[in-house]
Amino acid sequence: MLDHSISSLPSGLEHSVSGSMLPDLQISFRVFAAHRRKVNANWSFPEHKHSQYEINVVLEGSQHMRVEGRNYTQTEGELLWLTPNQRHSSLGVLDGTTMEYICIHFEVDDSWLRQQLNQLTDVRYPVGSPLEQALRPIIKDVAQATKESEGTHQKLLTLQASFRLFAVLSELLLQVKQQHSAQSPTTELAEQIAAQIEREWALVSNAEDGTDDKVPLRIEQLAEQLGYSSTHCNRVFHKAYGISPRQYVSMIKLRKAKLLLMNPALSIEQISEQLGYRDLSQFSKQFKRWTNMSPTAYRQLSY
């Protein structure tokens, strides 16, 4: 997690001749459910979808995958790139013997970064493609880490691979950005919606009821302000970021909750109030739905 917005630092502007600043970053990501598995000819996995990105690579053998109703033949070394909420399933091994694969899920809570990642629109990346080549050494190290016994060493290897993953993806996105410098009108609209949601969330979080019940109304009001229907805004936003505006509000609140929980000077009750929840119980229940752990448990992990 990166948080470079430190308001207590002096500006340093006095007697300055020239200068420039980089943008503040407040991005958190989560790599989870990474696994390596070898299966026989009878194995398959039912159709499902989730809000995370997924990288699926065949290490040995071949696999029959279906993504959004389209069939893909995935041979050894080939990579499947799945964006949030894409329906996908594995129809099993192609050659009737065995198949080994590795799967990595990761989650990003920043709308701008999600938009950039969603520019990688292909599902199948063959051996030798830029994405496969860039990720190959990382996938190899993740596969090796799965052989380690659980403990500090395995966690450090996973952490190292996670940072390398995002570094490589950033390099690829820079290349994509240089090749497609012009933004489409729908992309600009999605960015406007995201920026306004960030501002509107402060009003929602200060409401007497801290739930997301009022979010749909605010999205409708936002669409009206921009001169579009709420249906169009939801569709454009989902295409750019892979999630709905309502889901994005929840991600903002979760990111803020995590940051506040890392501040030992704040009690959990104070954090609950800052986020706009009417009581500690409501905040705790919502946080557990998001993370499968209580605010207290998350705070303990941070120290």
PDB file of C-alpha atoms in Angstrom:
ATOM      1  CA  MET A   1       0.000   0.000   0.000  1.00  0.00           C
ATOM      2  CA  LEU A   2       1.371   3.405  -0.976  1.00  0.00           C
ATOM      3  CA  ASP A   3       0.334   6.653   0.627  1.00  0.00           C
ATOM      4  CA  HIS A   4       2.379   9.686  -0.382  1.00  0.00           C
ATOM      5  CA  SER A   5      -0.142  12.365   0.686  1.00  0.00           C
ATOM      6  CA  ILE A   6       1.644  13.561   3.818  1.00  0.00           C
ATOM      7  CA  SER A   7       0.163  16.956   4.577  1.00  0.00           C
ATOM      8  CA  SER A   8       2.446  17.656   7.550  1.00  0.00           C
ATOM      9  CA  LEU A   9       5.571  18.117   5.414  1.00  0.00           C
ATOM     10  CA  PRO A  10       6.634  21.713   4.599  1.00  0.00           C
ATOM     11  CA  SER A  11       6.037  22.815   1.029  1.00  0.00           C
ATOM     12  CA  GLY A  12       9.607  23.990   0.369  1.00  0.00           C
ATOM     13  CA  LEU A  13       8.306  26.617  -2.054  1.00  0.00           C
ATOM     14  CA  GLU A  14      10.037  29.582  -0.443  1.00  0.00           C
ATOM     15  CA  HIS A  15      12.963  30.815  -2.588  1.00  0.00           C
ATOM     16  CA  SER A  16      12.363  28.008  -5.100  1.00  0.00           C
ATOM     17  CA  VAL A  17      13.393  28.746  -8.677  1.00  0.00           C
ATOM     18  CA  SER A  18      11.638  25.853 -10.388  1.00  0.00           C
ATOM     19  CA  GLY A  19      10.275  22.435  -9.589  1.00  0.00           C
ATOM     20  CA  SER A  20       7.678  19.776 -10.271  1.00  0.00           C
ATOM     21  CA  MET A  21       5.811  17.152  -8.275  1.00  0.00           C
ATOM     22  CA  LEU A  22       4.761  13.592  -8.910  1.00  0.00           C
ATOM     23  CA  PRO A  23       1.111  12.647  -8.284  1.00  0.00           C
ATOM     24  CA  ASP A  24       0.147  11.323  -4.858  1.00  0.00           C
ATOM     25  CA  LEU A  25      -0.436   7.579  -4.822  1.00  0.00           C
ATOM     26  CA  GLN A  26      -2.811   5.728  -2.550  1.00  0.00           C
ATOM     27  CA  ILE A  27      -3.078   2.285  -4.072  1.00  0.00           C
ATOM     28  CA  SER A  28      -3.508  -1.031  -2.338  1.00  0.00           C
ATOM     29  CA  PHE A  29      -3.428  -4.439  -3.941  1.00  0.00           C
ATOM     30  CA  ARG A  30      -4.028  -7.935  -2.713  1.00  0.00           C
ATOM     31  CA  VAL A  31      -2.624 -11.143  -4.151  1.00  0.00           C
ATOM     32  CA  PHE A  32      -4.510 -14.178  -2.927  1.00  0.00           C
ATOM     33  CA  ALA A  33      -5.675 -17.704  -3.703  1.00  0.00           C
ATOM     34  CA  ALA A  34      -2.540 -18.296  -5.781  1.00  0.00           C
ATOM     35  CA  HIS A  35      -2.224 -22.011  -6.265  1.00  0.00           C
ATOM     36  CA  ARG A  36      -0.495 -24.689  -8.288  1.00  0.00           C
ATOM     37  CA  ARG A  37      -2.471 -27.816  -9.127  1.00  0.00           C
ATOM     38  CA  LYS A  38      -2.001 -31.005 -11.130  1.00  0.00           C
ATOM     39  CA  VAL A  39      -5.187 -32.706 -12.313  1.00  0.00           C
ATOM     40  CA  ASN A  40      -6.240 -35.818 -14.215  1.00  0.00           C
ATOM     41  CA  ALA A  41      -8.511 -36.288 -17.207  1.00  0.00           C
ATOM     42  CA  ASN A  42     -11.696 -36.280 -15.088  1.00  0.00           C
ATOM     43  CA  TRP A  43     -11.081 -32.844 -13.570  1.00  0.00           C
ATOM     44  CA  SER A  44     -13.066 -29.732 -14.497  1.00  0.00           C
ATOM     45  CA  PHE A  45     -14.056 -26.463 -12.846  1.00  0.00           C
ATOM     46  CA  PRO A  46     -17.562 -24.963 -13.099  1.00  0.00           C
ATOM     47  CA  GLU A  47     -18.357 -21.580 -14.612  1.00  0.00           C
ATOM     48  CA  HIS A  48     -17.936 -18.690 -12.196  1.00  0.00           C
ATOM     49  CA  LYS A  49     -16.915 -15.058 -12.008  1.00  0.00           C
ATOM     50  CA  HIS A  50     -15.274 -12.817  -9.403  1.00  0.00           C
ATOM     51  CA  SER A  51     -14.209  -9.205  -8.917  1.00  0.00           C
ATOM     52  CA  GLN A  52     -10.479  -9.953  -9.107  1.00  0.00           C
ATOM     53  CA  TYR A  53      -7.997 -10.168 -11.965  1.00  0.00           C
ATOM     54  CA  GLU A  54      -6.735 -13.661 -12.722  1.00  0.00           C
ATOM     55  CA  ILE A  55      -3.619 -14.988 -14.416  1.00  0.00           C
ATOM     56  CA  ASN A  56      -3.828 -18.655 -15.415  1.00  0.00           C
ATOM     57  CA  VAL A  57      -0.815 -20.441 -16.917  1.00  0.00           C
ATOM     58  CA  VAL A  58      -0.498 -24.078 -17.981  1.00  0.00           C
ATOM     59  CA  LEU A  59       2.785 -25.540 -16.731  1.00  0.00           C
ATOM     60  CA  GLU A  60       2.377 -28.974 -18.277  1.00  0.00           C
ATOM     61  CA  GLY A  61      -0.149 -30.493 -20.668  1.00  0.00           C
ATOM     62  CA  SER A  62      -3.079 -28.611 -22.163  1.00  0.00           C
ATOM     63  CA  GLN A  63      -6.394 -27.194 -20.955  1.00  0.00           C
ATOM     64  CA  HIS A  64      -9.771 -26.407 -22.475  1.00  0.00           C
ATOM     65  CA  MET A  65     -11.053 -23.092 -21.088  1.00  0.00           C
ATOM     66  CA  ARG A  66     -14.250 -21.182 -21.779  1.00  0.00           C
ATOM     67  CA  VAL A  67     -14.358 -17.422 -21.169  1.00  0.00           C
ATOM     68  CA  GLU A  68     -17.553 -15.439 -21.746  1.00  0.00           C
ATOM     69  CA  GLY A  69     -18.906 -18.257 -23.925  1.00  0.00           C
ATOM     70  CA  ARG A  70     -15.802 -18.496 -26.115  1.00  0.00           C
ATOM     71  CA  ASN A  71     -13.586 -21.595 -26.095  1.00  0.00           C
ATOM     72  CA  TYR A  72      -9.815 -21.398 -25.743  1.00  0.00           C
ATOM     73  CA  THR A  73      -7.188 -24.096 -26.149  1.00  0.00           C
ATOM     74  CA  GLN A  74      -4.433 -23.385 -23.642  1.00  0.00           C
ATOM     75  CA  THR A  75      -1.207 -25.311 -24.222  1.00  0.00           C
ATOM     76  CA  GLU A  76       1.956 -25.460 -22.121  1.00  0.00           C
ATOM     77  CA  GLY A  77       3.308 -22.013 -21.282  1.00  0.00           C
ATOM     78  CA  GLU A  78       0.298 -20.101 -22.588  1.00  0.00           C
ATOM     79  CA  LEU A  79      -1.314 -17.487 -20.376  1.00  0.00           C
ATOM     80  CA  LEU A  80      -4.938 -16.550 -19.870  1.00  0.00           C
ATOM     81  CA  TRP A  81      -5.635 -13.011 -18.646  1.00  0.00           C
ATOM     82  CA  LEU A  82      -9.048 -12.611 -17.016  1.00  0.00           C
ATOM     83  CA  THR A  83     -10.452  -9.239 -16.014  1.00  0.00           C
ATOM     84  CA  PRO A  84     -13.008  -8.779 -13.213  1.00  0.00           C
ATOM     85  CA  ASN A  85     -16.469 -10.309 -13.656  1.00  0.00           C
ATOM     86  CA  GLN A  86     -15.614 -12.313 -16.773  1.00  0.00           C
ATOM     87  CA  ARG A  87     -17.428 -15.640 -16.644  1.00  0.00           C
ATOM     88  CA  HIS A  88     -15.010 -18.508 -17.095  1.00  0.00           C
ATOM     89  CA  SER A  89     -14.717 -22.243 -16.582  1.00  0.00           C
ATOM     90  CA  SER A  90     -12.278 -25.052 -17.217  1.00  0.00           C
ATOM     91  CA  LEU A  91     -13.693 -27.885 -19.297  1.00  0.00           C
ATOM     92  CA  GLY A  92     -10.723 -30.045 -18.362  1.00  0.00           C
ATOM     93  CA  VAL A  93      -7.659 -31.637 -19.850  1.00  0.00           C
ATOM     94  CA  LEU A  94      -7.455 -31.818 -23.632  1.00  0.00           C
ATOM     95  CA  ASP A  95      -5.245 -34.836 -24.241  1.00  0.00           C
ATOM     96  CA  GLY A  96      -6.914 -37.167 -21.752  1.00  0.00           C
ATOM     97  CA  THR A  97      -3.879 -37.516 -19.476  1.00  0.00           C
ATOM     98  CA  THR A  98      -2.852 -34.951 -16.843  1.00  0.00           C
ATOM     99  CA  MET A  99      -2.450 -31.196 -16.746  1.00  0.00           C
ATOM    100  CA  GLU A 100      -0.671 -28.863 -14.312  1.00  0.00           C
ATOM    101  CA  TYR A 101      -1.441 -25.180 -14.026  1.00  0.00           C
ATOM    102  CA  ILE A 102      -0.835 -22.188 -11.788  1.00  0.00           C
ATOM    103  CA  CYS A 103      -3.433 -19.537 -11.009  1.00  0.00           C
ATOM    104  CA  ILE A 104      -2.929 -16.106  -9.429  1.00  0.00           C
ATOM    105  CA  HIS A 105      -5.740 -13.781  -8.351  1.00  0.00           C
ATOM    106  CA  PHE A 106      -5.090 -10.155  -7.505  1.00  0.00           C
ATOM    107  CA  GLU A 107      -7.228  -7.205  -6.552  1.00  0.00           C
ATOM    108  CA  VAL A 108      -6.589  -3.483  -7.117  1.00  0.00           C
ATOM    109  CA  ASP A 109      -8.646  -0.770  -5.433  1.00  0.00           C
ATOM    110  CA  ASP A 110      -7.549   2.224  -7.518  1.00  0.00           C
ATOM    111  CA  SER A 111      -9.884   3.149 -10.380  1.00  0.00           C
ATOM    112  CA  TRP A 112      -7.147   4.650 -12.537  1.00  0.00           C
ATOM    113  CA  LEU A 113      -4.938   1.545 -12.310  1.00  0.00           C
ATOM    114  CA  ARG A 114      -7.921  -0.737 -12.971  1.00  0.00           C
ATOM    115  CA  GLN A 115      -8.694   1.265 -16.084  1.00  0.00           C
ATOM    116  CA  GLN A 116      -5.135   0.857 -17.302  1.00  0.00           C
ATOM    117  CA  LEU A 117      -5.161  -2.904 -16.615  1.00  0.00           C
ATOM    118  CA  ASN A 118      -8.433  -3.279 -18.499  1.00  0.00           C
ATOM    119  CA  GLN A 119      -6.663  -2.036 -21.634  1.00  0.00           C
ATOM    120  CA  LEU A 120      -5.097  -5.500 -21.821  1.00  0.00           C
ATOM    121  CA  THR A 121      -8.146  -6.817 -23.643  1.00  0.00           C
ATOM    122  CA  ASP A 122      -6.925 -10.151 -25.043  1.00  0.00           C
ATOM    123  CA  VAL A 123      -7.754 -13.297 -23.084  1.00  0.00           C
ATOM    124  CA  ARG A 124      -5.171 -15.726 -24.466  1.00  0.00           C
ATOM    125  CA  TYR A 125      -1.508 -14.742 -24.669  1.00  0.00           C
ATOM    126  CA  PRO A 126       0.618 -17.349 -26.491  1.00  0.00           C
ATOM    127  CA  VAL A 127       4.203 -18.218 -25.657  1.00  0.00           C
ATOM    128  CA  GLY A 128       6.464 -15.424 -26.905  1.00  0.00           C
ATOM    129  CA  SER A 129       3.865 -12.641 -26.628  1.00  0.00           C
ATOM    130  CA  PRO A 130       5.028  -9.545 -24.702  1.00  0.00           C
ATOM    131  CA  LEU A 131       2.808 -10.246 -21.684  1.00  0.00           C
ATOM    132  CA  GLU A 132       3.777 -13.922 -21.504  1.00  0.00           C
ATOM    133  CA  GLN A 133       7.474 -13.144 -21.884  1.00  0.00           C
ATOM    134  CA  ALA A 134       7.357 -10.436 -19.218  1.00  0.00           C
ATOM    135  CA  LEU A 135       5.466 -12.576 -16.706  1.00  0.00           C
ATOM    136  CA  ARG A 136       7.275 -15.860 -17.381  1.00  0.00           C
ATOM    137  CA  PRO A 137      10.076 -15.443 -14.788  1.00  0.00           C
ATOM    138  CA  ILE A 138       7.564 -14.284 -12.164  1.00  0.00           C
ATOM    139  CA  ILE A 139       5.257 -17.238 -12.823  1.00  0.00           C
ATOM    140  CA  LYS A 140       8.276 -19.536 -12.557  1.00  0.00           C
ATOM    141  CA  ASP A 141       9.205 -18.091  -9.159  1.00  0.00           C
ATOM    142  CA  VAL A 142       5.603 -18.254  -7.909  1.00  0.00           C
ATOM    143  CA  ALA A 143       5.454 -21.895  -8.985  1.00  0.00           C
ATOM    144  CA  GLN A 144       8.668 -22.524  -7.081  1.00  0.00           C
ATOM    145  CA  ALA A 145       7.314 -20.740  -3.997  1.00  0.00           C
ATOM    146  CA  THR A 146       4.366 -23.155  -3.890  1.00  0.00           C
ATOM    147  CA  LYS A 147       6.857 -25.929  -3.130  1.00  0.00           C
ATOM    148  CA  GLU A 148       8.093 -24.109  -0.037  1.00  0.00           C
ATOM    149  CA  SER A 149       6.648 -25.035   3.340  1.00  0.00           C
ATOM    150  CA  GLU A 150       4.293 -22.435   4.795  1.00  0.00           C
ATOM    151  CA  GLY A 151       6.040 -19.799   6.833  1.00  0.00           C
ATOM    152  CA  THR A 152       7.971 -16.529   6.689  1.00  0.00           C
ATOM    153  CA  HIS A 153      10.174 -17.573   3.775  1.00  0.00           C
ATOM    154  CA  GLN A 154       7.214 -18.499   1.587  1.00  0.00           C
ATOM    155  CA  LYS A 155       5.437 -15.237   2.463  1.00  0.00           C
ATOM    156  CA  LEU A 156       8.523 -13.193   1.580  1.00  0.00           C
ATOM    157  CA  LEU A 157       8.853 -15.006  -1.749  1.00  0.00           C
ATOM    158  CA  THR A 158       5.184 -14.311  -2.471  1.00  0.00           C
ATOM    159  CA  LEU A 159       5.599 -10.650  -1.513  1.00  0.00           C
ATOM    160  CA  GLN A 160       8.630 -10.306  -3.765  1.00  0.00           C
ATOM    161  CA  ALA A 161       6.764 -11.887  -6.673  1.00  0.00           C
ATOM    162  CA  SER A 162       3.765  -9.599  -6.066  1.00  0.00           C
ATOM    163  CA  PHE A 163       5.828  -6.411  -6.329  1.00  0.00           C
ATOM    164  CA  ARG A 164       7.575  -7.744  -9.422  1.00  0.00           C
ATOM    165  CA  LEU A 165       4.188  -8.558 -10.932  1.00  0.00           C
ATOM    166  CA  PHE A 166       2.984  -4.981 -10.569  1.00  0.00           C
ATOM    167  CA  ALA A 167       6.302  -3.578 -11.794  1.00  0.00           C
ATOM    168  CA  VAL A 168       6.108  -5.668 -14.969  1.00  0.00           C
ATOM    169  CA  LEU A 169       2.454  -4.790 -15.554  1.00  0.00           C
ATOM    170  CA  SER A 170       3.308  -1.088 -15.141  1.00  0.00           C
ATOM    171  CA  GLU A 171       6.020  -1.367 -17.805  1.00  0.00           C
ATOM    172  CA  LEU A 172       3.611  -3.041 -20.215  1.00  0.00           C
ATOM    173  CA  LEU A 173       0.947  -0.427 -19.528  1.00  0.00           C
ATOM    174  CA  LEU A 174       3.423   2.336 -20.342  1.00  0.00           C
ATOM    175  CA  GLN A 175       3.975   0.693 -23.717  1.00  0.00           C
ATOM    176  CA  VAL A 176       0.229   0.420 -24.317  1.00  0.00           C
ATOM    177  CA  LYS A 177      -0.203   4.063 -23.321  1.00  0.00           C
ATOM    178  CA  GLN A 178       2.430   5.181 -25.815  1.00  0.00           C
ATOM    179  CA  GLN A 179       0.758   3.209 -28.593  1.00  0.00           C
ATOM    180  CA  HIS A 180      -2.740   4.513 -27.785  1.00  0.00           C
ATOM    181  CA  SER A 181      -2.264   8.075 -26.594  1.00  0.00           C
ATOM    182  CA  ALA A 182      -5.742   9.351 -27.467  1.00  0.00           C
ATOM    183  CA  GLN A 183      -8.592   8.637 -25.067  1.00  0.00           C
ATOM    184  CA  SER A 184     -12.056   7.735 -26.269  1.00  0.00           C
ATOM    185  CA  PRO A 185     -15.052   9.838 -25.149  1.00  0.00           C
ATOM    186  CA  THR A 186     -16.354   6.891 -23.100  1.00  0.00           C
ATOM    187  CA  THR A 187     -13.019   6.592 -21.289  1.00  0.00           C
ATOM    188  CA  GLU A 188     -13.103  10.289 -20.447  1.00  0.00           C
ATOM    189  CA  LEU A 189     -16.653   9.917 -19.143  1.00  0.00           C
ATOM    190  CA  ALA A 190     -15.624   6.961 -16.971  1.00  0.00           C
ATOM    191  CA  GLU A 191     -12.802   9.043 -15.501  1.00  0.00           C
ATOM    192  CA  GLN A 192     -15.230  11.881 -14.770  1.00  0.00           C
ATOM    193  CA  ILE A 193     -17.553   9.471 -12.985  1.00  0.00           C
ATOM    194  CA  ALA A 194     -14.699   8.006 -10.924  1.00  0.00           C
ATOM    195  CA  ALA A 195     -13.420  11.431  -9.912  1.00  0.00           C
ATOM    196  CA  GLN A 196     -16.901  12.578  -8.915  1.00  0.00           C
ATOM    197  CA  ILE A 197     -17.508   9.368  -6.941  1.00  0.00           C
ATOM    198  CA  GLU A 198     -14.361  10.108  -4.931  1.00  0.00           C
ATOM    199  CA  ARG A 199     -15.796  13.501  -4.019  1.00  0.00           C
ATOM    200  CA  GLU A 200     -19.331  12.252  -3.476  1.00  0.00           C
ATOM    201  CA  TRP A 201     -18.170   9.462  -1.179  1.00  0.00           C
ATOM    202  CA  ALA A 202     -17.219  11.991   1.480  1.00  0.00           C
ATOM    203  CA  LEU A 203     -20.883  13.045   1.616  1.00  0.00           C
ATOM    204  CA  VAL A 204     -22.104   9.449   1.759  1.00  0.00           C
ATOM    205  CA  SER A 205     -19.662   8.516   4.521  1.00  0.00           C
ATOM    206  CA  ASN A 206     -20.871  11.407   6.657  1.00  0.00           C
ATOM    207  CA  ALA A 207     -24.503  10.315   6.429  1.00  0.00           C
ATOM    208  CA  GLU A 208     -26.272   9.119   9.550  1.00  0.00           C
ATOM    209  CA  ASP A 209     -26.513   5.616   8.070  1.00  0.00           C
ATOM    210  CA  GLY A 210     -23.110   4.384   6.953  1.00  0.00           C
ATOM    211  CA  THR A 211     -24.396   1.690   4.590  1.00  0.00           C
ATOM    212  CA  ASP A 212     -24.237   2.007   0.818  1.00  0.00           C
ATOM    213  CA  ASP A 213     -28.036   2.273   0.508  1.00  0.00           C
ATOM    214  CA  LYS A 214     -27.879   5.834  -0.782  1.00  0.00           C
ATOM    215  CA  VAL A 215     -25.246   5.152  -3.436  1.00  0.00           C
ATOM    216  CA  PRO A 216     -27.657   4.299  -6.317  1.00  0.00           C
ATOM    217  CA  LEU A 217     -29.459   7.614  -5.827  1.00  0.00           C
ATOM    218  CA  ARG A 218     -26.170   9.499  -5.905  1.00  0.00           C
ATOM    219  CA  ILE A 219     -25.120   7.710  -9.081  1.00  0.00           C
ATOM    220  CA  GLU A 220     -28.407   8.724 -10.674  1.00  0.00           C
ATOM    221  CA  GLN A 221     -27.838  12.327  -9.607  1.00  0.00           C
ATOM    222  CA  LEU A 222     -24.299  12.195 -10.942  1.00  0.00           C
ATOM    223  CA  ALA A 223     -25.507  10.861 -14.295  1.00  0.00           C
ATOM    224  CA  GLU A 224     -28.055  13.671 -14.495  1.00  0.00           C
ATOM    225  CA  GLN A 225     -25.338  16.246 -13.780  1.00  0.00           C
ATOM    226  CA  LEU A 226     -23.226  14.823 -16.594  1.00  0.00           C
ATOM    227  CA  GLY A 227     -26.156  14.720 -18.996  1.00  0.00           C
ATOM    228  CA  TYR A 228     -26.393  10.944 -19.363  1.00  0.00           C
ATOM    229  CA  SER A 229     -28.690   8.198 -18.166  1.00  0.00           C
ATOM    230  CA  SER A 230     -27.659   6.197 -15.107  1.00  0.00           C
ATOM    231  CA  THR A 231     -27.758   3.038 -17.270  1.00  0.00           C
ATOM    232  CA  HIS A 232     -25.247   4.522 -19.692  1.00  0.00           C
ATOM    233  CA  CYS A 233     -22.968   5.717 -16.887  1.00  0.00           C
ATOM    234  CA  ASN A 234     -23.030   2.313 -15.204  1.00  0.00           C
ATOM    235  CA  ARG A 235     -22.243   0.580 -18.496  1.00  0.00           C
ATOM    236  CA  VAL A 236     -19.365   2.938 -19.363  1.00  0.00           C
ATOM    237  CA  PHE A 237     -17.905   2.738 -15.872  1.00  0.00           C
ATOM    238  CA  HIS A 238     -18.118  -1.055 -15.790  1.00  0.00           C
ATOM    239  CA  LYS A 239     -16.413  -1.332 -19.179  1.00  0.00           C
ATOM    240  CA  ALA A 240     -13.540   0.916 -18.099  1.00  0.00           C
ATOM    241  CA  TYR A 241     -12.987  -0.384 -14.561  1.00  0.00           C
ATOM    242  CA  GLY A 242     -14.518  -3.852 -14.483  1.00  0.00           C
ATOM    243  CA  ILE A 243     -16.825  -3.023 -11.573  1.00  0.00           C
ATOM    244  CA  SER A 244     -19.963  -0.960 -11.011  1.00  0.00           C
ATOM    245  CA  PRO A 245     -19.885   2.532  -9.450  1.00  0.00           C
ATOM    246  CA  ARG A 246     -21.548   1.054  -6.363  1.00  0.00           C
ATOM    247  CA  GLN A 247     -18.786  -1.547  -6.006  1.00  0.00           C
ATOM    248  CA  TYR A 248     -16.196   1.182  -6.419  1.00  0.00           C
ATOM    249  CA  VAL A 249     -17.681   3.099  -3.489  1.00  0.00           C
ATOM    250  CA  SER A 250     -17.243  -0.009  -1.336  1.00  0.00           C
ATOM    251  CA  MET A 251     -13.605  -0.291  -2.455  1.00  0.00           C
ATOM    252  CA  ILE A 252     -12.964   3.335  -1.493  1.00  0.00           C
ATOM    253  CA  LYS A 253     -14.434   2.766   1.946  1.00  0.00           C
ATOM    254  CA  LEU A 254     -12.414  -0.416   2.450  1.00  0.00           C
ATOM    255  CA  ARG A 255      -9.186   1.302   1.397  1.00  0.00           C
ATOM    256  CA  LYS A 256      -9.848   4.158   3.815  1.00  0.00           C
ATOM    257  CA  ALA A 257     -10.743   1.724   6.611  1.00  0.00           C
ATOM    258  CA  LYS A 258      -7.468  -0.165   6.146  1.00  0.00           C
ATOM    259  CA  LEU A 259      -5.438   3.041   6.233  1.00  0.00           C
ATOM    260  CA  LEU A 260      -7.164   4.254   9.380  1.00  0.00           C
ATOM    261  CA  LEU A 261      -6.704   0.897  11.108  1.00  0.00           C
ATOM    262  CA  MET A 262      -2.959   1.241  10.600  1.00  0.00           C
ATOM    263  CA  ASN A 263      -3.000   4.379  12.753  1.00  0.00           C
ATOM    264  CA  PRO A 264      -2.675   3.192  16.393  1.00  0.00           C
ATOM    265  CA  ALA A 265      -3.696   6.630  17.643  1.00  0.00           C
ATOM    266  CA  LEU A 266      -7.275   6.019  16.471  1.00  0.00           C
ATOM    267  CA  SER A 267      -9.631   3.675  18.251  1.00  0.00           C
ATOM    268  CA  ILE A 268     -11.822   1.409  16.146  1.00  0.00           C
ATOM    269  CA  GLU A 269     -14.826   3.331  17.435  1.00  0.00           C
ATOM    270  CA  GLN A 270     -13.318   6.580  16.102  1.00  0.00           C
ATOM    271  CA  ILE A 271     -12.605   4.936  12.747  1.00  0.00           C
ATOM    272  CA  SER A 272     -16.177   3.701  12.550  1.00  0.00           C
ATOM    273  CA  GLU A 273     -17.425   7.255  13.123  1.00  0.00           C
ATOM    274  CA  GLN A 274     -15.043   8.735  10.539  1.00  0.00           C
ATOM    275  CA  LEU A 275     -16.337   6.306   7.935  1.00  0.00           C
ATOM    276  CA  GLY A 276     -19.925   7.281   8.665  1.00  0.00           C
ATOM    277  CA  TYR A 277     -21.220   4.144  10.366  1.00  0.00           C
ATOM    278  CA  ARG A 278     -23.868   4.597  13.006  1.00  0.00           C
ATOM    279  CA  ASP A 279     -22.192   2.178  15.437  1.00  0.00           C
ATOM    280  CA  LEU A 280     -19.165  -0.073  15.846  1.00  0.00           C
ATOM    281  CA  SER A 281     -21.177  -3.247  15.262  1.00  0.00           C
ATOM    282  CA  GLN A 282     -22.288  -2.116  11.807  1.00  0.00           C
ATOM    283  CA  PHE A 283     -18.736  -1.232  10.799  1.00  0.00           C
ATOM    284  CA  SER A 284     -17.337  -4.519  12.118  1.00  0.00           C
ATOM    285  CA  LYS A 285     -19.927  -6.572  10.228  1.00  0.00           C
ATOM    286  CA  GLN A 286     -19.253  -4.711   6.969  1.00  0.00           C
ATOM    287  CA  PHE A 287     -15.472  -4.961   7.356  1.00  0.00           C
ATOM    288  CA  LYS A 288     -15.757  -8.700   7.971  1.00  0.00           C
ATOM    289  CA  ARG A 289     -17.869  -9.092   4.833  1.00  0.00           C
ATOM    290  CA  TRP A 290     -15.132  -7.336   2.885  1.00  0.00           C
ATOM    291  CA  THR A 291     -12.092  -9.112   4.333  1.00  0.00           C
ATOM    292  CA  ASN A 292     -13.268 -12.188   6.265  1.00  0.00           C
ATOM    293  CA  MET A 293     -11.721 -10.746   9.410  1.00  0.00           C
ATOM    294  CA  SER A 294     -12.690  -8.244  12.082  1.00  0.00           C
ATOM    295  CA  PRO A 295     -11.176  -4.725  12.247  1.00  0.00           C
ATOM    296  CA  THR A 296      -9.340  -5.787  15.411  1.00  0.00           C
ATOM    297  CA  ALA A 297      -7.833  -8.833  13.690  1.00  0.00           C
ATOM    298  CA  TYR A 298      -6.745  -6.720  10.700  1.00  0.00           C
ATOM    299  CA  ARG A 299      -5.120  -4.176  13.011  1.00  0.00           C
ATOM    300  CA  GLN A 300      -3.211  -6.933  14.800  1.00  0.00           C
ATOM    301  CA  LEU A 301      -1.837  -8.126  11.458  1.00  0.00           C
ATOM    302  CA  SER A 302      -0.453  -4.644  10.814  1.00  0.00           C
ATOM    303  CA  TYR A 303       1.875  -4.679  13.819  1.00  0.00           C
TER     304      TYR A 303
END
